Amino acid sequence: MAEQQVKDLEDQWCKAWVAADAVALDRIHANDYVAVNNIGAPSPKSSVIADVRGGLFRYESMEHRDLTFLVYGDTVVVVGVTVKKGRRGERDVSGTFRYTRVWVKRGGIWQVVQSQYTRIT
């Protein structure tokens, strides 16, 4: 059950990024969320959402594949591959990345608390 719920949220994640849907992304991300990008820089939720609202991220496509779900009660760790085409400002952020994402269920609601990306060359 937890695996399917988080799998559905992973799908929502992709759709929200491609649509630049800041409302959905705000709901999906926990307030203590931190992303670590492929160059090792951390970004808290506030920065991520502000960048989406400001139009900095523009994705044409995003697809997750080869997903593995590790369920630990109210925590699910997802390891997978994401293939995306898009820009962050003037910088092309397209590519294929291995990622790890941590989801936690709090108050009956699943939210992502951490993501880390490594570019696959």
PDB file of C-alpha atoms in Angstrom:
ATOM      1  CA  MET A   1       0.000   0.000   0.000  1.00  0.00           C
ATOM      2  CA  ALA A   2       2.741   2.501   0.942  1.00  0.00           C
ATOM      3  CA  GLU A   3       4.672   1.611  -2.195  1.00  0.00           C
ATOM      4  CA  GLN A   4       1.686   2.265  -4.470  1.00  0.00           C
ATOM      5  CA  GLN A   5       0.852   5.548  -2.734  1.00  0.00           C
ATOM      6  CA  VAL A   6       4.414   6.804  -3.145  1.00  0.00           C
ATOM      7  CA  LYS A   7       4.559   5.538  -6.743  1.00  0.00           C
ATOM      8  CA  ASP A   8       1.457   7.647  -7.465  1.00  0.00           C
ATOM      9  CA  LEU A   9       3.152  10.644  -5.823  1.00  0.00           C
ATOM     10  CA  GLU A  10       6.265  10.118  -7.952  1.00  0.00           C
ATOM     11  CA  ASP A  11       3.985  10.367 -11.009  1.00  0.00           C
ATOM     12  CA  GLN A  12       2.371  13.532  -9.605  1.00  0.00           C
ATOM     13  CA  TRP A  13       5.877  14.926  -8.983  1.00  0.00           C
ATOM     14  CA  CYS A  14       6.768  14.620 -12.702  1.00  0.00           C
ATOM     15  CA  LYS A  15       3.504  16.145 -13.877  1.00  0.00           C
ATOM     16  CA  ALA A  16       3.764  19.046 -11.414  1.00  0.00           C
ATOM     17  CA  TRP A  17       7.317  19.906 -12.518  1.00  0.00           C
ATOM     18  CA  VAL A  18       6.428  19.827 -16.214  1.00  0.00           C
ATOM     19  CA  ALA A  19       3.348  21.982 -15.534  1.00  0.00           C
ATOM     20  CA  ALA A  20       5.339  24.296 -13.206  1.00  0.00           C
ATOM     21  CA  ASP A  21       2.508  23.718 -10.712  1.00  0.00           C
ATOM     22  CA  ALA A  22       3.835  25.437  -7.585  1.00  0.00           C
ATOM     23  CA  VAL A  23       0.659  24.624  -5.620  1.00  0.00           C
ATOM     24  CA  ALA A  24       1.044  20.875  -6.214  1.00  0.00           C
ATOM     25  CA  LEU A  25       4.785  20.994  -5.542  1.00  0.00           C
ATOM     26  CA  ASP A  26       4.195  22.915  -2.303  1.00  0.00           C
ATOM     27  CA  ARG A  27       1.786  20.174  -1.199  1.00  0.00           C
ATOM     28  CA  ILE A  28       4.124  17.336  -2.206  1.00  0.00           C
ATOM     29  CA  HIS A  29       7.204  18.775  -0.458  1.00  0.00           C
ATOM     30  CA  ALA A  30       7.416  18.799   3.352  1.00  0.00           C
ATOM     31  CA  ASN A  31       8.382  22.104   4.949  1.00  0.00           C
ATOM     32  CA  ASP A  32      11.755  20.599   5.955  1.00  0.00           C
ATOM     33  CA  TYR A  33      12.486  19.331   2.413  1.00  0.00           C
ATOM     34  CA  VAL A  34      16.025  19.656   1.083  1.00  0.00           C
ATOM     35  CA  ALA A  35      17.187  18.854  -2.447  1.00  0.00           C
ATOM     36  CA  VAL A  36      20.817  18.176  -3.262  1.00  0.00           C
ATOM     37  CA  ASN A  37      21.385  18.750  -6.963  1.00  0.00           C
ATOM     38  CA  ASN A  38      23.855  17.036  -9.274  1.00  0.00           C
ATOM     39  CA  ILE A  39      26.614  19.544  -8.424  1.00  0.00           C
ATOM     40  CA  GLY A  40      26.166  19.003  -4.682  1.00  0.00           C
ATOM     41  CA  ALA A  41      24.362  22.230  -3.812  1.00  0.00           C
ATOM     42  CA  PRO A  42      21.539  21.951  -1.241  1.00  0.00           C
ATOM     43  CA  SER A  43      18.259  23.826  -1.704  1.00  0.00           C
ATOM     44  CA  PRO A  44      15.508  24.063   0.908  1.00  0.00           C
ATOM     45  CA  LYS A  45      11.837  23.870  -0.017  1.00  0.00           C
ATOM     46  CA  SER A  46      11.447  27.652   0.192  1.00  0.00           C
ATOM     47  CA  SER A  47      14.055  28.161  -2.560  1.00  0.00           C
ATOM     48  CA  VAL A  48      12.696  25.375  -4.744  1.00  0.00           C
ATOM     49  CA  ILE A  49       9.119  26.669  -4.615  1.00  0.00           C
ATOM     50  CA  ALA A  50      10.218  30.298  -5.089  1.00  0.00           C
ATOM     51  CA  ASP A  51      12.159  29.281  -8.213  1.00  0.00           C
ATOM     52  CA  VAL A  52       9.101  27.468  -9.601  1.00  0.00           C
ATOM     53  CA  ARG A  53       6.813  30.426  -8.860  1.00  0.00           C
ATOM     54  CA  GLY A  54       9.342  32.773 -10.455  1.00  0.00           C
ATOM     55  CA  GLY A  55       9.400  30.739 -13.672  1.00  0.00           C
ATOM     56  CA  LEU A  56      13.059  29.785 -13.306  1.00  0.00           C
ATOM     57  CA  PHE A  57      12.413  26.079 -13.991  1.00  0.00           C
ATOM     58  CA  ARG A  58      10.912  25.155 -17.354  1.00  0.00           C
ATOM     59  CA  TYR A  59      10.645  21.448 -18.128  1.00  0.00           C
ATOM     60  CA  GLU A  60       9.436  20.055 -21.449  1.00  0.00           C
ATOM     61  CA  SER A  61       9.459  16.504 -20.152  1.00  0.00           C
ATOM     62  CA  MET A  62      10.361  14.401 -17.135  1.00  0.00           C
ATOM     63  CA  GLU A  63      10.138  10.643 -16.802  1.00  0.00           C
ATOM     64  CA  HIS A  64      11.053   8.353 -13.903  1.00  0.00           C
ATOM     65  CA  ARG A  65      12.019   4.752 -14.549  1.00  0.00           C
ATOM     66  CA  ASP A  66      13.778   1.756 -13.004  1.00  0.00           C
ATOM     67  CA  LEU A  67      12.240   2.598  -9.627  1.00  0.00           C
ATOM     68  CA  THR A  68      12.984   0.655  -6.465  1.00  0.00           C
ATOM     69  CA  PHE A  69      10.881   1.273  -3.355  1.00  0.00           C
ATOM     70  CA  LEU A  70      12.313   0.500   0.073  1.00  0.00           C
ATOM     71  CA  VAL A  71       9.534   0.649   2.666  1.00  0.00           C
ATOM     72  CA  TYR A  72      10.382   1.230   6.337  1.00  0.00           C
ATOM     73  CA  GLY A  73       7.035   1.781   8.047  1.00  0.00           C
ATOM     74  CA  ASP A  74       6.145   5.449   7.537  1.00  0.00           C
ATOM     75  CA  THR A  75       9.270   6.084   5.446  1.00  0.00           C
ATOM     76  CA  VAL A  76       9.812   5.096   1.823  1.00  0.00           C
ATOM     77  CA  VAL A  77      13.129   5.500   0.028  1.00  0.00           C
ATOM     78  CA  VAL A  78      12.873   5.605  -3.750  1.00  0.00           C
ATOM     79  CA  VAL A  79      15.895   4.948  -5.945  1.00  0.00           C
ATOM     80  CA  GLY A  80      15.445   5.435  -9.648  1.00  0.00           C
ATOM     81  CA  VAL A  81      16.424   7.126 -12.859  1.00  0.00           C
ATOM     82  CA  THR A  82      14.933  10.377 -14.075  1.00  0.00           C
ATOM     83  CA  VAL A  83      15.237  11.561 -17.659  1.00  0.00           C
ATOM     84  CA  LYS A  84      14.383  15.201 -18.097  1.00  0.00           C
ATOM     85  CA  LYS A  85      14.533  17.927 -20.686  1.00  0.00           C
ATOM     86  CA  GLY A  86      14.423  21.484 -19.479  1.00  0.00           C
ATOM     87  CA  ARG A  87      16.098  24.638 -18.277  1.00  0.00           C
ATOM     88  CA  ARG A  88      16.812  26.407 -15.027  1.00  0.00           C
ATOM     89  CA  GLY A  89      17.048  29.992 -16.137  1.00  0.00           C
ATOM     90  CA  GLU A  90      19.464  29.997 -19.078  1.00  0.00           C
ATOM     91  CA  ARG A  91      21.174  26.755 -18.009  1.00  0.00           C
ATOM     92  CA  ASP A  92      20.217  23.513 -19.714  1.00  0.00           C
ATOM     93  CA  VAL A  93      19.415  20.963 -16.992  1.00  0.00           C
ATOM     94  CA  SER A  94      18.467  18.169 -19.376  1.00  0.00           C
ATOM     95  CA  GLY A  95      19.917  14.743 -18.904  1.00  0.00           C
ATOM     96  CA  THR A  96      19.683  11.390 -17.232  1.00  0.00           C
ATOM     97  CA  PHE A  97      20.136  11.240 -13.472  1.00  0.00           C
ATOM     98  CA  ARG A  98      20.129   8.545 -10.803  1.00  0.00           C
ATOM     99  CA  TYR A  99      18.159   9.825  -7.852  1.00  0.00           C
ATOM    100  CA  THR A 100      17.263   8.960  -4.299  1.00  0.00           C
ATOM    101  CA  ARG A 101      14.136  10.451  -2.743  1.00  0.00           C
ATOM    102  CA  VAL A 102      12.879  10.017   0.810  1.00  0.00           C
ATOM    103  CA  TRP A 103       9.132  10.149   1.556  1.00  0.00           C
ATOM    104  CA  VAL A 104       7.724  10.317   5.091  1.00  0.00           C
ATOM    105  CA  LYS A 105       4.118   9.820   6.175  1.00  0.00           C
ATOM    106  CA  ARG A 106       3.136  12.367   8.825  1.00  0.00           C
ATOM    107  CA  GLY A 107      -0.413  12.873  10.031  1.00  0.00           C
ATOM    108  CA  GLY A 108      -1.594  10.408   7.394  1.00  0.00           C
ATOM    109  CA  ILE A 109      -0.021  12.387   4.515  1.00  0.00           C
ATOM    110  CA  TRP A 110       2.983  11.356   2.430  1.00  0.00           C
ATOM    111  CA  GLN A 111       5.457  14.133   1.643  1.00  0.00           C
ATOM    112  CA  VAL A 112       8.963  14.159   0.276  1.00  0.00           C
ATOM    113  CA  VAL A 113      11.674  15.321   2.707  1.00  0.00           C
ATOM    114  CA  GLN A 114      14.850  14.810   0.689  1.00  0.00           C
ATOM    115  CA  SER A 115      16.066  14.282  -2.879  1.00  0.00           C
ATOM    116  CA  GLN A 116      19.556  13.833  -4.257  1.00  0.00           C
ATOM    117  CA  TYR A 117      20.600  13.593  -7.908  1.00  0.00           C
ATOM    118  CA  THR A 118      23.698  12.274  -9.674  1.00  0.00           C
ATOM    119  CA  ARG A 119      24.142  12.808 -13.404  1.00  0.00           C
ATOM    120  CA  ILE A 120      24.658   9.599 -15.364  1.00  0.00           C
ATOM    121  CA  THR A 121      27.320  10.219 -17.991  1.00  0.00           C
TER     122      THR A 121
END
